[in-house]
Short mmCIF file of C-alpha atoms in Angstrom, two decimals:
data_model
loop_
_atom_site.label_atom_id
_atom_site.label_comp_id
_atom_site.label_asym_id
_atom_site.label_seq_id
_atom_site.Cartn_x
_atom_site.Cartn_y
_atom_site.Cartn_z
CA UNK A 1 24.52 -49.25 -7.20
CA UNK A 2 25.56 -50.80 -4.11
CA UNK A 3 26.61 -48.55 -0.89
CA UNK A 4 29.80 -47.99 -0.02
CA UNK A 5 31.48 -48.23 3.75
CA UNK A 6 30.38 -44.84 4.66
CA UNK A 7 26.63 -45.16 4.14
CA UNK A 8 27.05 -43.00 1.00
CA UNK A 9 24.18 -44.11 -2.19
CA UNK A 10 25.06 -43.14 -5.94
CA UNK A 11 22.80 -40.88 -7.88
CA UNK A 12 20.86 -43.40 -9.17
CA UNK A 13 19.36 -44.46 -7.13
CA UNK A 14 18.59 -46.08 -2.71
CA UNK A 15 16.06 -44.89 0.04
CA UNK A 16 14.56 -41.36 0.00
CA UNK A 17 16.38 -40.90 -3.70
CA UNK A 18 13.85 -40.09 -6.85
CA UNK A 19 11.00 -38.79 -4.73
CA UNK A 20 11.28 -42.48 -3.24
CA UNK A 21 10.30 -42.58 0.66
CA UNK A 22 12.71 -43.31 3.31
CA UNK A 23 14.58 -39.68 3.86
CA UNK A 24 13.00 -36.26 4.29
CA UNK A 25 12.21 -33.57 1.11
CA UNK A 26 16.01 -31.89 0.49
CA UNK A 27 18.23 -34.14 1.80
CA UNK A 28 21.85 -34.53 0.31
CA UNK A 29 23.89 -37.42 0.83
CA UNK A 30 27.22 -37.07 2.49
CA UNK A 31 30.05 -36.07 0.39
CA UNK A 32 32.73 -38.98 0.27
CA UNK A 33 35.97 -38.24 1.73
CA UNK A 34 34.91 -34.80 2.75
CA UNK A 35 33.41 -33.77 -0.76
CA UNK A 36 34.27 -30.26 -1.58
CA UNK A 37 32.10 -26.54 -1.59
CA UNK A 38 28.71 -27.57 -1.26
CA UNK A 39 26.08 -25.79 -3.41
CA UNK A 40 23.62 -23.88 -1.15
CA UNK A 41 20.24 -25.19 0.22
CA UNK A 42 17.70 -23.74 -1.66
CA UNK A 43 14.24 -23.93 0.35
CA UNK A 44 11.49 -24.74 -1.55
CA UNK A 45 8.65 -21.83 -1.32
CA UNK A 46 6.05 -22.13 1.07
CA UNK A 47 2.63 -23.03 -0.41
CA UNK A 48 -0.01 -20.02 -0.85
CA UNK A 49 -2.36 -19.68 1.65
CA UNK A 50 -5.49 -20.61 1.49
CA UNK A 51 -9.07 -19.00 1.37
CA UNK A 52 -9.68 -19.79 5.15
CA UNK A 53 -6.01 -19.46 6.51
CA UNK A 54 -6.31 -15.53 4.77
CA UNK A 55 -9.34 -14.65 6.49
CA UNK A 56 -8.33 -15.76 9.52
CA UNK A 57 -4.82 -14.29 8.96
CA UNK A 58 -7.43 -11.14 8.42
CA UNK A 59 -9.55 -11.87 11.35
CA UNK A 60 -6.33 -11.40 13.82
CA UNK A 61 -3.65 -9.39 11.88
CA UNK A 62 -5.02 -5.91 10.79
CA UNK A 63 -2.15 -5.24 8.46
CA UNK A 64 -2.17 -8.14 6.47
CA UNK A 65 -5.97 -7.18 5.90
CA UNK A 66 -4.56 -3.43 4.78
CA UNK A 67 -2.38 -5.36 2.53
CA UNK A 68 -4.88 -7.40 1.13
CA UNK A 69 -7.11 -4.33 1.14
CA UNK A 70 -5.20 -1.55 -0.52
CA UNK A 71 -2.26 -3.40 -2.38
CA UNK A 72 -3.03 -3.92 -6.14
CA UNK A 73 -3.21 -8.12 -7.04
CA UNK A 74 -4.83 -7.99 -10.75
CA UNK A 75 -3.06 -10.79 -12.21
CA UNK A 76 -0.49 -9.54 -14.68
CA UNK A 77 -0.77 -5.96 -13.37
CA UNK A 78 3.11 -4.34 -13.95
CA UNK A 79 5.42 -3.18 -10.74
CA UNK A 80 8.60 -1.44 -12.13
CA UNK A 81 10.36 -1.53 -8.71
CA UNK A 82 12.60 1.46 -9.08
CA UNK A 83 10.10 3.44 -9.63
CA UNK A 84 8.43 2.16 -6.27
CA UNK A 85 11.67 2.88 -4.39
CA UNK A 86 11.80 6.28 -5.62
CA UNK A 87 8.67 6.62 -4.11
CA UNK A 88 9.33 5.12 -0.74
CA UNK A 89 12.45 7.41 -0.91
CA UNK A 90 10.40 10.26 -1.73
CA UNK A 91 8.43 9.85 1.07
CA UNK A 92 11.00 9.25 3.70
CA UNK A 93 12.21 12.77 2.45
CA UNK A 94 8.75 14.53 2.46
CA UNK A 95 8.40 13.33 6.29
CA UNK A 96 11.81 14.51 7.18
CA UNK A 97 11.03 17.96 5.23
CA UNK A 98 8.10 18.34 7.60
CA UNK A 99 9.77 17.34 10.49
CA UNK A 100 12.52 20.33 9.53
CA UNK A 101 9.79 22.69 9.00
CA UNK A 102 7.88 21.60 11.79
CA UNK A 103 10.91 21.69 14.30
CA UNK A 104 12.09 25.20 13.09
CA UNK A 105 8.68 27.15 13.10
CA UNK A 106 6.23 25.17 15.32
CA UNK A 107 8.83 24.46 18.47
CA UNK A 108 7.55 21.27 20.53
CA UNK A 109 7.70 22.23 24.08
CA UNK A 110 6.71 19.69 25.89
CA UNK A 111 4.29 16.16 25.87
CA UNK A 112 1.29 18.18 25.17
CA UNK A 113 2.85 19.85 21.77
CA UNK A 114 4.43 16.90 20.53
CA UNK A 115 0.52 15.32 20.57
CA UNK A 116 -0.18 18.29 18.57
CA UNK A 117 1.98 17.95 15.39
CA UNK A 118 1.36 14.09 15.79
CA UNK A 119 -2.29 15.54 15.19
CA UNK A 120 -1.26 18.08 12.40
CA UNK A 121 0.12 15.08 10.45
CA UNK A 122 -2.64 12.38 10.63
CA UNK A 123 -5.10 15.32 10.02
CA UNK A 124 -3.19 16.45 6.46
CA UNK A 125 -2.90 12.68 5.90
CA UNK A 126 -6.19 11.81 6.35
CA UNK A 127 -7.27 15.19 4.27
CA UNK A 128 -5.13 14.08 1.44
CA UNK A 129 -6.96 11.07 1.51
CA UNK A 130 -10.33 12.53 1.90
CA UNK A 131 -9.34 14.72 -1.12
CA UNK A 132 -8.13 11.55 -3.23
CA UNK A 133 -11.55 9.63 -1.86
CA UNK A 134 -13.43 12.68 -3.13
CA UNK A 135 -11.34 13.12 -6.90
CA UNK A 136 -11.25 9.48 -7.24
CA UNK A 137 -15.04 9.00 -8.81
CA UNK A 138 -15.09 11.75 -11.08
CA UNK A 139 -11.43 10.50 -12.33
CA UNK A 140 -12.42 7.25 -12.79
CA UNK A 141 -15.51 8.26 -14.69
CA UNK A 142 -14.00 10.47 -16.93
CA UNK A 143 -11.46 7.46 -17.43
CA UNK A 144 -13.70 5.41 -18.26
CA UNK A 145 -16.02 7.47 -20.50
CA UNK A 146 -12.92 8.70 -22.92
CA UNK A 147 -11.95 5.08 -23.32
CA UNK A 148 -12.87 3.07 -26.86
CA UNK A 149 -15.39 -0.15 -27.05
CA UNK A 150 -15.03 -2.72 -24.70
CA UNK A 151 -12.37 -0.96 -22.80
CA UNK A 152 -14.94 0.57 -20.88
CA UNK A 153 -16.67 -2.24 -19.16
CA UNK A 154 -13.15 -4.21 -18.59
CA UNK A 155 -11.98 -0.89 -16.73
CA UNK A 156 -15.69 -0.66 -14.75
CA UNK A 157 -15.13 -4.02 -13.58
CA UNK A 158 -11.76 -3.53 -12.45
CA UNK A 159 -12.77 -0.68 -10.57
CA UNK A 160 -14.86 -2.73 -8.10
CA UNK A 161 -11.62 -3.20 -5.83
CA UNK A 162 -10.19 0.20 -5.99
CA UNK A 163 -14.24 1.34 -4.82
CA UNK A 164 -13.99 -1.43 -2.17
CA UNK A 165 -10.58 -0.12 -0.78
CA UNK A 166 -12.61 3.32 -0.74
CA UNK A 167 -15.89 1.47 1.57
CA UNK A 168 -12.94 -0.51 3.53
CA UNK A 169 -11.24 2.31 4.62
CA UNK A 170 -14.00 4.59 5.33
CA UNK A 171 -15.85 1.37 7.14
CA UNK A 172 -12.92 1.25 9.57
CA UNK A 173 -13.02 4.91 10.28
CA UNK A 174 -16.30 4.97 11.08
CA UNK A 175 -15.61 2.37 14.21
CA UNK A 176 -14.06 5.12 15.83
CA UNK A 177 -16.97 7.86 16.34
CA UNK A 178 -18.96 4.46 17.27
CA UNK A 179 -16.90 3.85 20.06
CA UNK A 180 -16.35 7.31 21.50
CA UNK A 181 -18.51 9.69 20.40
CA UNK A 182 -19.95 11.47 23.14
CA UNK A 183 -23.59 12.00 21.38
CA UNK A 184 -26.86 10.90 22.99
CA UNK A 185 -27.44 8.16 20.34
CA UNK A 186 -24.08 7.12 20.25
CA UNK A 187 -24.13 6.79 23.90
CA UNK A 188 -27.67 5.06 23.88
CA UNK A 189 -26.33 2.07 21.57
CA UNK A 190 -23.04 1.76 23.95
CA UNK A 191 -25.47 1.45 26.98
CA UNK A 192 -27.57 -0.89 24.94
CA UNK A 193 -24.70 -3.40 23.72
CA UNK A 194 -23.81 -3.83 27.85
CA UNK A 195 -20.54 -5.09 28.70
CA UNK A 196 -19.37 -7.82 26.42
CA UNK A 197 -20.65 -6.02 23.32
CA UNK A 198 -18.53 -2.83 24.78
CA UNK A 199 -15.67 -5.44 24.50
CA UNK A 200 -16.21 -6.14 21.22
CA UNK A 201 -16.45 -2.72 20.28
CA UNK A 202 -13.64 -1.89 21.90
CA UNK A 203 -11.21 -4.59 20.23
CA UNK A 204 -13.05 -3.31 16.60
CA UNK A 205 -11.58 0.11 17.37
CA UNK A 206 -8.69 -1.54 18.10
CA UNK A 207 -8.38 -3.75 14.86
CA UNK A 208 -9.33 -0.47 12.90
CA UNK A 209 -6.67 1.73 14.39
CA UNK A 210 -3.77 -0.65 13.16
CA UNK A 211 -5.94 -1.44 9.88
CA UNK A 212 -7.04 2.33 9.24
CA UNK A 213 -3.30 4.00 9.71
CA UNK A 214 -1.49 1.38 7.54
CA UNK A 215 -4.16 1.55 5.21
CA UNK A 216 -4.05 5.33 4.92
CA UNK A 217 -0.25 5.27 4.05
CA UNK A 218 -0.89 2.33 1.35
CA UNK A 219 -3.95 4.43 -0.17
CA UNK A 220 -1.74 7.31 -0.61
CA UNK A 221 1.49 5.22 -2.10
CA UNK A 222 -0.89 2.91 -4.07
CA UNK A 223 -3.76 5.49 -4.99
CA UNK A 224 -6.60 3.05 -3.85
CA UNK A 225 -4.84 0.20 -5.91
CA UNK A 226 -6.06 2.08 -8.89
CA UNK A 227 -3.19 -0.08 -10.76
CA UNK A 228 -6.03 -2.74 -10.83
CA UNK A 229 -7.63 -0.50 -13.42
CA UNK A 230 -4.59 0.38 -15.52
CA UNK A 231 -1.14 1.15 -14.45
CA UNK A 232 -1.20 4.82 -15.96
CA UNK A 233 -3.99 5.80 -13.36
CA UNK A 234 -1.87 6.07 -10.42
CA UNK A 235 0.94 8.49 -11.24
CA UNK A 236 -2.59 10.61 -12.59
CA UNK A 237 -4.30 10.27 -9.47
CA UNK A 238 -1.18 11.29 -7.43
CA UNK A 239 -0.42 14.21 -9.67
CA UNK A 240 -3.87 15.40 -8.99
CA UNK A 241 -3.64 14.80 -5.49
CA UNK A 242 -0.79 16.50 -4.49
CA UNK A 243 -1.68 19.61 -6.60
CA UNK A 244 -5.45 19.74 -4.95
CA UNK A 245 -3.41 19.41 -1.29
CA UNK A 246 -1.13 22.25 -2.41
CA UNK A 247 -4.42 24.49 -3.15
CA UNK A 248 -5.31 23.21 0.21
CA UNK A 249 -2.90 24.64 1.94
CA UNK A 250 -3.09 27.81 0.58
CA UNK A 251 -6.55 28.44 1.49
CA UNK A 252 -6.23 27.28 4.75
CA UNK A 253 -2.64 29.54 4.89
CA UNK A 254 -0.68 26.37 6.79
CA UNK A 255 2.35 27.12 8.11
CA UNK A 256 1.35 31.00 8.20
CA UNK A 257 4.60 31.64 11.00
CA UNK A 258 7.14 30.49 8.66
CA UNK A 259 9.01 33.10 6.23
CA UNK A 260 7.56 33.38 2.86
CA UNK A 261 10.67 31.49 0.73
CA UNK A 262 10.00 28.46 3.03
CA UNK A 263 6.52 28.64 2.75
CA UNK A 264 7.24 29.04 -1.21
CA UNK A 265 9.88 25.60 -0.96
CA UNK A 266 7.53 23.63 0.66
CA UNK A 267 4.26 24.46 -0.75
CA UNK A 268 5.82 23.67 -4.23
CA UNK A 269 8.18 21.08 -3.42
CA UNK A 270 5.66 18.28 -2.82
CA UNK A 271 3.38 18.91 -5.99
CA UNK A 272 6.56 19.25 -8.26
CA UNK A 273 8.60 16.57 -6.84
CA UNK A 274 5.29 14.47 -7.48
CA UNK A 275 4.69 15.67 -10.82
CA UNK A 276 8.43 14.91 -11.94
CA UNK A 277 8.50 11.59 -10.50
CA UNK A 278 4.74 10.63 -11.99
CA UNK A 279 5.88 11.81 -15.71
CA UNK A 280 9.03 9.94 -15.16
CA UNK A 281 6.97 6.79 -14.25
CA UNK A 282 4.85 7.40 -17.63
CA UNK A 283 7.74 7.72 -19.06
CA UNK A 284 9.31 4.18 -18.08
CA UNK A 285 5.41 2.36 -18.51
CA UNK A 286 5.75 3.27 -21.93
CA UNK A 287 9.33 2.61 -22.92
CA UNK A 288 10.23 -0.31 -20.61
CA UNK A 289 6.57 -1.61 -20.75
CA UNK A 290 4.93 -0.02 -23.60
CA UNK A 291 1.85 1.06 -21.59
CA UNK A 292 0.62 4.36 -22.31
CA UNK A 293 -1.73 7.19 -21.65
CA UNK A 294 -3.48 6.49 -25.17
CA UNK A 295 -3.04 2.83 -25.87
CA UNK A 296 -5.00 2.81 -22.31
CA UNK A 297 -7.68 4.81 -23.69
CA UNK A 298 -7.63 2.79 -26.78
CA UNK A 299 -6.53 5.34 -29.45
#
């Protein structure tokens, strides 16, 4: 088809048309006399990264490597997203519980009590997580042991990223005490590194501050990605979490100034709320999904 006096080529065919060369990737041709309600642009996806652009999107952003880290990426593994925006929602309301019961019964005064409960809450956070580091290999193994035939080794193998997402988190931690511990030894390998390896060290700790307090969070809304294994672990996991914090808590009599009814609501709000919202997420596994407790088991 010939062009017409605006510059305008027919569909079939002229320069750049076809996947021919001669105009860029999505370009349209102008309407004739004005044309009408163009359809929207649609840009095409970007390509996936590759192996050496995600390292070194690793190497220099710390919470792409906690995403990488501590989100589950089995292929086919199921997401039913309202049950994850319950859960975001959930949390959002657990911190602004806190913050209610933390602003009515533990005042802040000034800079220095404001570091406090900043402290109070990464210390429960990182508990919780020390608790779900500490229940997550006697779970697993008693997951794995009640489960038929060849189930077993397929969940064993999956459980060598939820296990690294343990060793990456506590690896990052451990960066810390290296670079300001006060001890003798401690001291002796900072005075033995000189200068530029102080550097270093320093921009580690830095790395694993960013890496270690996103991480934390994902750990606790992802349960160490233990969706890699099956999807019915993590609503398990974070039933047994929460409950274990709640026992916690009343050992260690937290919040001891407030009045006994809203000691009561909060030390029972968290594991229930948790408990409803993990049998509810059963509940839509094996209805919208058909996933369930015993077909993961193999019975």
């Amino acid at each position: 088809m010939s062009s017409s006096g605006n510059g305008y080529w027919g569909p079939t065919g002229g320069p750049g048309q076809g996947g021919q060369p001669g105009y860029p990737p999505g370009w349209r041709p102008p309407q004739p006399y004005g044309g009408g309600p163009q359809p929207p642009y649609l840009r095409p996806p970007r390509p996936p990264l590759s192996r050496r652009q995600r390292i070194i999107k690793c190497v220099y952003n710390p919470f792409y490597a906690a995403q990488r880290a501590f989100r589950p990426s089995r292929p086919g593994v199921v997401e039913d997203l309202t049950v994850r925006r319950i859960q975001m929602w959930r949390t959002g309301l657990g911190i602004a519980a806190w913050l209610v019961l933390v602003m009515s019964y533990k005042p802040i005064d000034d800079a220095k009590g404001a570091e406090s409960v900043a402290g109070d809450k990464f210390d429960q956070s990182w508990i919780s997580t020390l608790v779900l580091v500490c229940a997550f290999p006697f779970v697993i193994a008693l997951f794995v042991s009640v489960a038929r035939g060849a189930l077993r080794g397929l969940y064993l193998r999956r459980s060598l990223k939820s296990f690294g997402a343990v060793a990456a988190l506590m690896g990052s931690m451990a960066t810390f005490p290296l670079a300001l511990a006060p001890d003798p030894e401690t001291s002796g390998f900072r005075d033995a590194i000189g200068t530029p390896g102080k550097v270093v060290l320093i921009a580690l700790c830095a790395w694993s501050l960013g890496f270690a307090l996103y991480g934390i969070g994902l750990c606790l809304m992802h349960v160490f990605r233990t969706a890699d294994i099956h999807e019915v672990l993590p609503p398990i996991l974070a039933t047994l979490l929460v409950w274990v914090t709640a026992a916690l808590d009343v050992i260690n009599n937290e919040n001891a100034e407030a009045p006994a009814l809203a000691r009561l609501a909060f030390l029972l709000g968290a594991p229930v709320s948790v408990t409803v919202l993990s049998c509810w997420e059963l509940y839509r596994l094996g209805k919208y999904h058909r996933l369930t407790v015993r077909g993961a088991l193999g019975r």
